[in-house]
Amino acid sequence: SPALLNRAVPSTPISEAMAASQWLRKAVSQHIDRNSPKLNRIFTLCSKKSKDIKEKIEKYVQELADKILPAVGSPLGKRAKPHGNSFTSEAEKRKNEGIALYFHILEAMLLAEEKRNGSEVLMS
């Protein structure tokens, strides 16, 4: 019957995990290199009152990420290193994705605040 052909395939835990992973990568892709046009515009507006706000926030977020996810082999991140750097590179990728997710959420919050209260709120 045509109704059976149009029915969506039920999701599974694996398909849900894959969909969440795909959403995350898409959401953070524009923030991996810290070059989002919307966020840069907001930082420019904010920098009129406080110089170098972008650099201050980036430095703070990097320091926070380093505390939460210490480098492999550091005194805080005592983990056995496997052969090669695959674990290290994957750990660094996850850390960078976490930082990019932070900037994705920051951008969404600041854009919502700007929409709600006007761009003056970003300059105060």
Short mmCIF file of N, CA, C and O in Angstrom, two decimals:
data_model
loop_
_atom_site.label_atom_id
_atom_site.label_comp_id
_atom_site.label_asym_id
_atom_site.label_seq_id
_atom_site.Cartn_x
_atom_site.Cartn_y
_atom_site.Cartn_z
N SER A 1 0.84 -1.18 0.00
CA SER A 1 0.00 0.00 0.00
C SER A 1 0.88 1.25 0.00
O SER A 1 1.98 1.23 0.56
N PRO A 2 0.43 2.36 -0.59
CA PRO A 2 1.22 3.59 -0.63
C PRO A 2 1.52 4.14 0.76
O PRO A 2 2.55 4.76 0.96
N ALA A 3 0.64 3.91 1.71
CA ALA A 3 0.89 4.40 3.06
C ALA A 3 2.13 3.76 3.66
O ALA A 3 2.91 4.40 4.36
N LEU A 4 2.34 2.48 3.39
CA LEU A 4 3.51 1.80 3.92
C LEU A 4 4.80 2.30 3.27
O LEU A 4 5.85 2.35 3.89
N LEU A 5 4.72 2.69 1.99
CA LEU A 5 5.90 3.18 1.31
C LEU A 5 6.33 4.56 1.81
O LEU A 5 7.50 4.89 1.78
N ASN A 6 5.39 5.37 2.26
CA ASN A 6 5.68 6.72 2.73
C ASN A 6 6.04 6.76 4.21
O ASN A 6 6.36 7.81 4.73
N ARG A 7 5.92 5.64 4.88
CA ARG A 7 6.20 5.60 6.31
C ARG A 7 7.70 5.73 6.55
O ARG A 7 8.50 5.10 5.88
N ALA A 8 8.06 6.54 7.51
CA ALA A 8 9.47 6.73 7.84
C ALA A 8 10.02 5.49 8.53
O ALA A 8 9.31 4.80 9.24
N VAL A 9 11.27 5.25 8.31
CA VAL A 9 11.94 4.13 8.96
C VAL A 9 12.11 4.49 10.43
O VAL A 9 12.56 5.60 10.75
N PRO A 10 11.75 3.60 11.34
CA PRO A 10 11.91 3.92 12.76
C PRO A 10 13.38 4.12 13.11
O PRO A 10 14.26 3.45 12.55
N SER A 11 13.63 5.06 14.00
CA SER A 11 15.02 5.33 14.36
C SER A 11 15.52 4.29 15.35
O SER A 11 14.75 3.67 16.08
N THR A 12 16.81 4.14 15.35
CA THR A 12 17.48 3.23 16.28
C THR A 12 18.47 4.06 17.09
O THR A 12 18.79 5.19 16.71
N PRO A 13 18.99 3.52 18.17
CA PRO A 13 20.01 4.27 18.92
C PRO A 13 21.21 4.65 18.06
O PRO A 13 21.74 5.75 18.19
N ILE A 14 21.60 3.78 17.16
CA ILE A 14 22.74 4.07 16.28
C ILE A 14 22.40 5.19 15.31
O ILE A 14 23.18 6.12 15.13
N SER A 15 21.22 5.13 14.70
CA SER A 15 20.85 6.19 13.76
C SER A 15 20.68 7.53 14.47
O SER A 15 21.03 8.57 13.92
N GLU A 16 20.18 7.51 15.70
CA GLU A 16 20.06 8.75 16.48
C GLU A 16 21.44 9.31 16.81
O GLU A 16 21.66 10.52 16.73
N ALA A 17 22.38 8.45 17.19
CA ALA A 17 23.75 8.89 17.49
C ALA A 17 24.41 9.47 16.24
O ALA A 17 25.09 10.50 16.32
N MET A 18 24.20 8.83 15.12
CA MET A 18 24.78 9.32 13.86
C MET A 18 24.17 10.66 13.47
O MET A 18 24.87 11.56 13.03
N ALA A 19 22.87 10.81 13.66
CA ALA A 19 22.20 12.07 13.34
C ALA A 19 22.69 13.18 14.26
O ALA A 19 22.94 14.31 13.81
N ALA A 20 22.87 12.88 15.54
CA ALA A 20 23.37 13.88 16.49
C ALA A 20 24.79 14.28 16.13
O ALA A 20 25.15 15.47 16.18
N SER A 21 25.61 13.32 15.76
CA SER A 21 26.99 13.60 15.37
C SER A 21 27.03 14.47 14.12
O SER A 21 27.80 15.43 14.03
N GLN A 22 26.18 14.16 13.16
CA GLN A 22 26.11 14.95 11.92
C GLN A 22 25.65 16.37 12.22
O GLN A 22 26.19 17.33 11.67
N TRP A 23 24.65 16.52 13.10
CA TRP A 23 24.18 17.86 13.47
C TRP A 23 25.30 18.64 14.13
O TRP A 23 25.51 19.81 13.81
N LEU A 24 26.03 18.01 15.04
CA LEU A 24 27.11 18.68 15.75
C LEU A 24 28.18 19.17 14.78
O LEU A 24 28.59 20.32 14.83
N ARG A 25 28.59 18.31 13.88
CA ARG A 25 29.64 18.70 12.93
C ARG A 25 29.18 19.84 12.03
O ARG A 25 29.95 20.75 11.73
N LYS A 26 27.92 19.80 11.62
CA LYS A 26 27.39 20.88 10.79
C LYS A 26 27.28 22.18 11.59
O LYS A 26 27.64 23.25 11.10
N ALA A 27 26.84 22.08 12.83
CA ALA A 27 26.66 23.26 13.67
C ALA A 27 27.98 23.96 13.96
O ALA A 27 28.04 25.19 13.99
N VAL A 28 29.04 23.19 14.16
CA VAL A 28 30.31 23.79 14.56
C VAL A 28 31.23 24.07 13.37
O VAL A 28 32.26 24.72 13.55
N SER A 29 30.87 23.62 12.18
CA SER A 29 31.77 23.74 11.03
C SER A 29 32.18 25.19 10.75
O SER A 29 33.34 25.45 10.43
N GLN A 30 31.27 26.13 10.91
CA GLN A 30 31.62 27.52 10.62
C GLN A 30 32.40 28.18 11.74
O GLN A 30 32.91 29.28 11.58
N HIS A 31 32.52 27.50 12.88
CA HIS A 31 33.23 28.08 14.01
C HIS A 31 34.56 27.40 14.29
O HIS A 31 35.30 27.84 15.16
N ILE A 32 34.89 26.35 13.55
CA ILE A 32 36.16 25.64 13.76
C ILE A 32 37.34 26.59 13.55
O ILE A 32 38.29 26.59 14.32
N ASP A 33 37.28 27.42 12.53
CA ASP A 33 38.39 28.34 12.25
C ASP A 33 38.18 29.72 12.88
O ASP A 33 38.92 30.64 12.62
N ARG A 34 37.15 29.85 13.74
CA ARG A 34 36.84 31.10 14.46
C ARG A 34 36.64 32.27 13.50
O ARG A 34 37.10 33.37 13.75
N ASN A 35 35.95 32.01 12.39
CA ASN A 35 35.79 33.06 11.39
C ASN A 35 34.35 33.19 10.93
O ASN A 35 34.08 33.31 9.75
N SER A 36 33.40 33.19 11.87
CA SER A 36 32.00 33.35 11.54
C SER A 36 31.71 34.83 11.26
O SER A 36 31.98 35.68 12.12
N PRO A 37 31.18 35.15 10.09
CA PRO A 37 30.88 36.56 9.78
C PRO A 37 29.93 37.20 10.79
O PRO A 37 30.12 38.35 11.19
N LYS A 38 28.91 36.46 11.22
CA LYS A 38 27.95 37.02 12.18
C LYS A 38 28.60 37.30 13.52
O LYS A 38 28.39 38.36 14.12
N LEU A 39 29.40 36.36 14.01
CA LEU A 39 30.06 36.56 15.30
C LEU A 39 31.13 37.64 15.20
O LEU A 39 31.28 38.44 16.13
N ASN A 40 31.84 37.70 14.09
CA ASN A 40 32.83 38.76 13.90
C ASN A 40 32.17 40.14 13.89
O ASN A 40 32.73 41.10 14.43
N ARG A 41 30.98 40.23 13.29
CA ARG A 41 30.26 41.52 13.29
C ARG A 41 29.89 41.91 14.72
O ARG A 41 30.05 43.07 15.12
N ILE A 42 29.44 40.93 15.50
CA ILE A 42 29.08 41.21 16.90
C ILE A 42 30.31 41.62 17.69
O ILE A 42 30.26 42.58 18.47
N PHE A 43 31.43 40.92 17.49
CA PHE A 43 32.66 41.28 18.19
C PHE A 43 33.11 42.69 17.81
O PHE A 43 33.61 43.43 18.65
N THR A 44 32.92 43.07 16.55
CA THR A 44 33.28 44.42 16.12
C THR A 44 32.42 45.46 16.84
O THR A 44 32.93 46.48 17.31
N LEU A 45 31.11 45.19 16.95
CA LEU A 45 30.23 46.11 17.70
C LEU A 45 30.66 46.21 19.16
O LEU A 45 30.71 47.30 19.72
N CYS A 46 30.98 45.07 19.76
CA CYS A 46 31.37 45.05 21.17
C CYS A 46 32.73 45.70 21.38
O CYS A 46 32.99 46.25 22.45
N SER A 47 33.60 45.65 20.40
CA SER A 47 34.95 46.18 20.53
C SER A 47 34.99 47.69 20.54
O SER A 47 36.02 48.27 20.85
N LYS A 48 33.87 48.33 20.20
CA LYS A 48 33.84 49.78 20.25
C LYS A 48 34.00 50.28 21.69
O LYS A 48 34.54 51.34 21.92
N LYS A 49 33.55 49.49 22.63
CA LYS A 49 33.67 49.86 24.04
C LYS A 49 34.84 49.14 24.71
O LYS A 49 35.55 49.71 25.51
N SER A 50 35.02 47.89 24.40
CA SER A 50 36.08 47.08 25.01
C SER A 50 36.98 46.55 23.90
O SER A 50 36.57 45.71 23.12
N LYS A 51 38.20 47.04 23.83
CA LYS A 51 39.13 46.65 22.77
C LYS A 51 39.48 45.17 22.86
O LYS A 51 39.55 44.59 23.93
N ASP A 52 39.70 44.57 21.71
CA ASP A 52 40.17 43.19 21.60
C ASP A 52 39.28 42.17 22.32
O ASP A 52 39.77 41.22 22.91
N ILE A 53 37.98 42.37 22.28
CA ILE A 53 37.06 41.45 22.97
C ILE A 53 37.15 40.05 22.37
O ILE A 53 37.09 39.06 23.10
N LYS A 54 37.33 39.96 21.06
CA LYS A 54 37.41 38.65 20.41
C LYS A 54 38.62 37.87 20.95
O LYS A 54 38.49 36.70 21.32
N GLU A 55 39.77 38.50 21.02
CA GLU A 55 40.97 37.82 21.50
C GLU A 55 40.83 37.43 22.96
O GLU A 55 41.26 36.34 23.36
N LYS A 56 40.21 38.29 23.77
CA LYS A 56 40.02 37.97 25.19
C LYS A 56 39.12 36.75 25.36
O LYS A 56 39.40 35.87 26.17
N ILE A 57 38.04 36.71 24.61
CA ILE A 57 37.10 35.58 24.72
C ILE A 57 37.76 34.30 24.20
O ILE A 57 37.66 33.25 24.83
N GLU A 58 38.45 34.38 23.06
CA GLU A 58 39.13 33.20 22.52
C GLU A 58 40.17 32.66 23.50
O GLU A 58 40.27 31.45 23.69
N LYS A 59 40.93 33.54 24.13
CA LYS A 59 41.94 33.12 25.10
C LYS A 59 41.28 32.46 26.30
O LYS A 59 41.72 31.40 26.76
N TYR A 60 40.20 33.05 26.81
CA TYR A 60 39.49 32.49 27.96
C TYR A 60 38.92 31.10 27.64
O TYR A 60 39.07 30.17 28.43
N VAL A 61 38.30 30.95 26.49
CA VAL A 61 37.70 29.68 26.10
C VAL A 61 38.79 28.62 25.91
O VAL A 61 38.62 27.47 26.32
N GLN A 62 39.92 28.99 25.32
CA GLN A 62 41.02 28.04 25.14
C GLN A 62 41.56 27.58 26.49
O GLN A 62 41.81 26.40 26.70
N GLU A 63 41.74 28.52 27.42
CA GLU A 63 42.22 28.16 28.76
C GLU A 63 41.23 27.24 29.46
O GLU A 63 41.62 26.28 30.12
N LEU A 64 39.96 27.53 29.33
CA LEU A 64 38.92 26.69 29.94
C LEU A 64 38.94 25.29 29.33
O LEU A 64 38.89 24.29 30.05
N ALA A 65 39.05 25.21 28.01
CA ALA A 65 39.10 23.90 27.34
C ALA A 65 40.33 23.11 27.77
O ALA A 65 40.26 21.90 27.98
N ASP A 66 41.45 23.80 27.94
CA ASP A 66 42.67 23.12 28.37
C ASP A 66 42.54 22.57 29.79
O ASP A 66 43.13 21.55 30.12
N LYS A 67 41.77 23.26 30.62
CA LYS A 67 41.55 22.77 31.99
C LYS A 67 40.60 21.57 32.01
O LYS A 67 40.79 20.64 32.78
N ILE A 68 39.59 21.63 31.16
CA ILE A 68 38.60 20.55 31.12
C ILE A 68 39.15 19.33 30.40
O ILE A 68 38.97 18.20 30.85
N LEU A 69 39.81 19.55 29.28
CA LEU A 69 40.37 18.47 28.47
C LEU A 69 41.88 18.66 28.35
O LEU A 69 42.37 19.17 27.35
N PRO A 70 42.62 18.30 29.40
CA PRO A 70 44.07 18.54 29.36
C PRO A 70 44.73 17.74 28.25
O PRO A 70 44.22 16.71 27.82
N ALA A 71 45.86 18.24 27.82
CA ALA A 71 46.59 17.59 26.73
C ALA A 71 47.04 16.20 27.15
O ALA A 71 47.39 15.96 28.30
N VAL A 72 47.03 15.31 26.20
CA VAL A 72 47.50 13.95 26.45
C VAL A 72 48.98 14.03 26.80
O VAL A 72 49.75 14.70 26.13
N GLY A 73 49.36 13.36 27.89
CA GLY A 73 50.76 13.36 28.31
C GLY A 73 51.10 14.47 29.27
O GLY A 73 52.18 14.49 29.83
N SER A 74 50.17 15.42 29.50
CA SER A 74 50.44 16.48 30.47
C SER A 74 50.23 15.93 31.87
O SER A 74 49.61 14.88 32.04
N PRO A 75 50.73 16.61 32.90
CA PRO A 75 50.53 16.12 34.27
C PRO A 75 49.06 15.95 34.64
O PRO A 75 48.71 15.06 35.39
N LEU A 76 48.19 16.78 34.08
CA LEU A 76 46.76 16.67 34.36
C LEU A 76 46.08 15.63 33.50
O LEU A 76 45.00 15.16 33.81
N GLY A 77 46.69 15.28 32.39
CA GLY A 77 46.06 14.35 31.45
C GLY A 77 46.84 13.07 31.34
O GLY A 77 47.24 12.69 30.26
N LYS A 78 47.10 12.44 32.45
CA LYS A 78 47.92 11.22 32.45
C LYS A 78 47.15 10.09 31.79
O LYS A 78 46.33 9.44 32.42
N ARG A 79 47.42 9.91 30.54
CA ARG A 79 46.81 8.84 29.76
C ARG A 79 47.92 8.16 29.00
O ARG A 79 48.85 8.81 28.53
N ALA A 80 47.82 6.89 28.86
CA ALA A 80 48.83 6.17 28.09
C ALA A 80 48.71 6.55 26.63
O ALA A 80 47.62 6.57 26.08
N LYS A 81 49.82 6.86 26.03
CA LYS A 81 49.81 7.19 24.60
C LYS A 81 49.85 5.91 23.79
O LYS A 81 50.73 5.09 23.98
N PRO A 82 48.91 5.74 22.89
CA PRO A 82 48.98 4.57 22.01
C PRO A 82 50.05 4.79 20.95
O PRO A 82 50.62 5.86 20.84
N HIS A 83 50.29 3.77 20.15
CA HIS A 83 51.25 3.91 19.06
C HIS A 83 50.77 4.98 18.10
O HIS A 83 49.62 5.03 17.73
N GLY A 84 51.68 5.86 17.73
CA GLY A 84 51.31 6.95 16.82
C GLY A 84 50.58 8.05 17.58
O GLY A 84 50.54 8.09 18.79
N ASN A 85 50.01 8.96 16.83
CA ASN A 85 49.32 10.10 17.43
C ASN A 85 47.82 10.09 17.19
O ASN A 85 47.18 11.12 17.26
N SER A 86 47.24 8.94 16.89
CA SER A 86 45.82 8.91 16.55
C SER A 86 44.96 9.34 17.73
O SER A 86 44.01 10.09 17.56
N PHE A 87 45.29 8.91 18.94
CA PHE A 87 44.50 9.30 20.10
C PHE A 87 44.64 10.79 20.36
O PHE A 87 43.66 11.48 20.60
N THR A 88 45.88 11.29 20.28
CA THR A 88 46.13 12.71 20.51
C THR A 88 45.39 13.55 19.49
O THR A 88 44.74 14.53 19.86
N SER A 89 45.46 13.18 18.23
CA SER A 89 44.81 13.99 17.20
C SER A 89 43.29 13.94 17.36
O SER A 89 42.61 14.95 17.16
N GLU A 90 42.74 12.79 17.73
CA GLU A 90 41.30 12.69 17.95
C GLU A 90 40.89 13.51 19.17
O GLU A 90 39.85 14.17 19.16
N ALA A 91 41.69 13.47 20.23
CA ALA A 91 41.40 14.27 21.43
C ALA A 91 41.43 15.76 21.10
O ALA A 91 40.57 16.52 21.55
N GLU A 92 42.40 16.17 20.31
CA GLU A 92 42.49 17.58 19.92
C GLU A 92 41.31 17.97 19.03
O GLU A 92 40.77 19.07 19.15
N LYS A 93 40.88 17.07 18.15
CA LYS A 93 39.71 17.35 17.31
C LYS A 93 38.48 17.57 18.18
O LYS A 93 37.70 18.48 17.95
N ARG A 94 38.30 16.70 19.18
CA ARG A 94 37.13 16.84 20.07
C ARG A 94 37.20 18.13 20.86
O ARG A 94 36.19 18.80 21.07
N LYS A 95 38.40 18.50 21.32
CA LYS A 95 38.56 19.75 22.05
C LYS A 95 38.20 20.93 21.14
O LYS A 95 37.47 21.83 21.55
N ASN A 96 38.69 20.91 19.90
CA ASN A 96 38.39 21.99 18.96
C ASN A 96 36.90 22.03 18.63
O ASN A 96 36.33 23.12 18.46
N GLU A 97 36.26 20.87 18.53
CA GLU A 97 34.82 20.85 18.30
C GLU A 97 34.07 21.42 19.50
O GLU A 97 33.08 22.12 19.34
N GLY A 98 34.56 21.14 20.71
CA GLY A 98 33.95 21.70 21.91
C GLY A 98 34.06 23.22 21.93
O GLY A 98 33.11 23.92 22.26
N ILE A 99 35.22 23.73 21.56
CA ILE A 99 35.43 25.18 21.50
C ILE A 99 34.52 25.78 20.42
O ILE A 99 33.88 26.82 20.64
N ALA A 100 34.44 25.13 19.28
CA ALA A 100 33.59 25.62 18.20
C ALA A 100 32.12 25.60 18.62
O ALA A 100 31.37 26.53 18.29
N LEU A 101 31.72 24.59 19.38
CA LEU A 101 30.34 24.53 19.87
C LEU A 101 30.07 25.69 20.82
O LEU A 101 29.00 26.29 20.79
N TYR A 102 31.04 26.02 21.66
CA TYR A 102 30.90 27.17 22.55
C TYR A 102 30.62 28.43 21.73
O TYR A 102 29.70 29.19 22.04
N PHE A 103 31.42 28.65 20.67
CA PHE A 103 31.22 29.85 19.85
C PHE A 103 29.91 29.80 19.07
O PHE A 103 29.29 30.84 18.84
N HIS A 104 29.47 28.62 18.68
CA HIS A 104 28.18 28.47 18.00
C HIS A 104 27.05 28.92 18.94
O HIS A 104 26.15 29.68 18.54
N ILE A 105 27.11 28.47 20.18
CA ILE A 105 26.08 28.83 21.16
C ILE A 105 26.18 30.30 21.53
O ILE A 105 25.16 30.99 21.65
N LEU A 106 27.40 30.80 21.70
CA LEU A 106 27.59 32.23 22.00
C LEU A 106 26.99 33.09 20.90
O LEU A 106 26.27 34.06 21.18
N GLU A 107 27.23 32.72 19.65
CA GLU A 107 26.68 33.47 18.52
C GLU A 107 25.15 33.46 18.55
O GLU A 107 24.52 34.51 18.41
N ALA A 108 24.57 32.29 18.78
CA ALA A 108 23.11 32.19 18.82
C ALA A 108 22.52 33.05 19.94
O ALA A 108 21.51 33.74 19.75
N MET A 109 23.16 33.02 21.10
CA MET A 109 22.67 33.82 22.23
C MET A 109 22.79 35.31 21.95
O MET A 109 21.86 36.08 22.22
N LEU A 110 23.92 35.73 21.41
CA LEU A 110 24.12 37.16 21.14
C LEU A 110 23.19 37.65 20.03
O LEU A 110 22.68 38.78 20.10
N LEU A 111 22.97 36.84 19.02
CA LEU A 111 22.04 37.23 17.95
C LEU A 111 20.61 37.33 18.48
O LEU A 111 19.88 38.26 18.12
N ALA A 112 20.22 36.42 19.35
CA ALA A 112 18.89 36.47 19.95
C ALA A 112 18.75 37.71 20.83
O ALA A 112 17.71 38.38 20.80
N GLU A 113 19.78 38.02 21.58
CA GLU A 113 19.76 39.21 22.44
C GLU A 113 19.70 40.48 21.59
O GLU A 113 18.97 41.42 21.91
N GLU A 114 20.44 40.50 20.49
CA GLU A 114 20.42 41.65 19.59
C GLU A 114 19.04 41.81 18.96
O GLU A 114 18.51 42.92 18.86
N LYS A 115 18.42 40.71 18.57
CA LYS A 115 17.09 40.76 17.97
C LYS A 115 16.06 41.26 18.98
O LYS A 115 15.16 42.04 18.65
N ARG A 116 16.21 40.81 20.22
CA ARG A 116 15.25 41.16 21.25
C ARG A 116 15.39 42.61 21.72
O ARG A 116 14.41 43.30 21.93
N ASN A 117 16.64 43.07 21.86
CA ASN A 117 16.88 44.39 22.46
C ASN A 117 17.55 45.41 21.55
O ASN A 117 17.81 46.53 21.97
N GLY A 118 17.87 45.01 20.32
CA GLY A 118 18.58 45.92 19.41
C GLY A 118 20.07 45.85 19.62
O GLY A 118 20.56 45.33 20.62
N SER A 119 20.81 46.37 18.64
CA SER A 119 22.27 46.25 18.68
C SER A 119 22.90 47.09 19.78
O SER A 119 24.06 46.89 20.12
N GLU A 120 22.15 48.03 20.36
CA GLU A 120 22.70 48.85 21.45
C GLU A 120 23.13 48.00 22.64
O GLU A 120 24.05 48.33 23.34
N VAL A 121 22.41 46.88 22.86
CA VAL A 121 22.71 46.02 24.00
C VAL A 121 24.12 45.43 23.86
O VAL A 121 24.78 45.18 24.85
N LEU A 122 24.59 45.24 22.64
CA LEU A 122 25.91 44.67 22.42
C LEU A 122 27.02 45.68 22.68
O LEU A 122 28.16 45.32 22.92
N MET A 123 26.67 46.94 22.64
CA MET A 123 27.67 47.99 22.84
C MET A 123 27.73 48.47 24.28
O MET A 123 28.54 49.31 24.62
N SER A 124 26.85 47.96 25.13
CA SER A 124 26.84 48.45 26.52
C SER A 124 27.71 47.60 27.42
O SER A 124 28.22 46.59 27.09
#
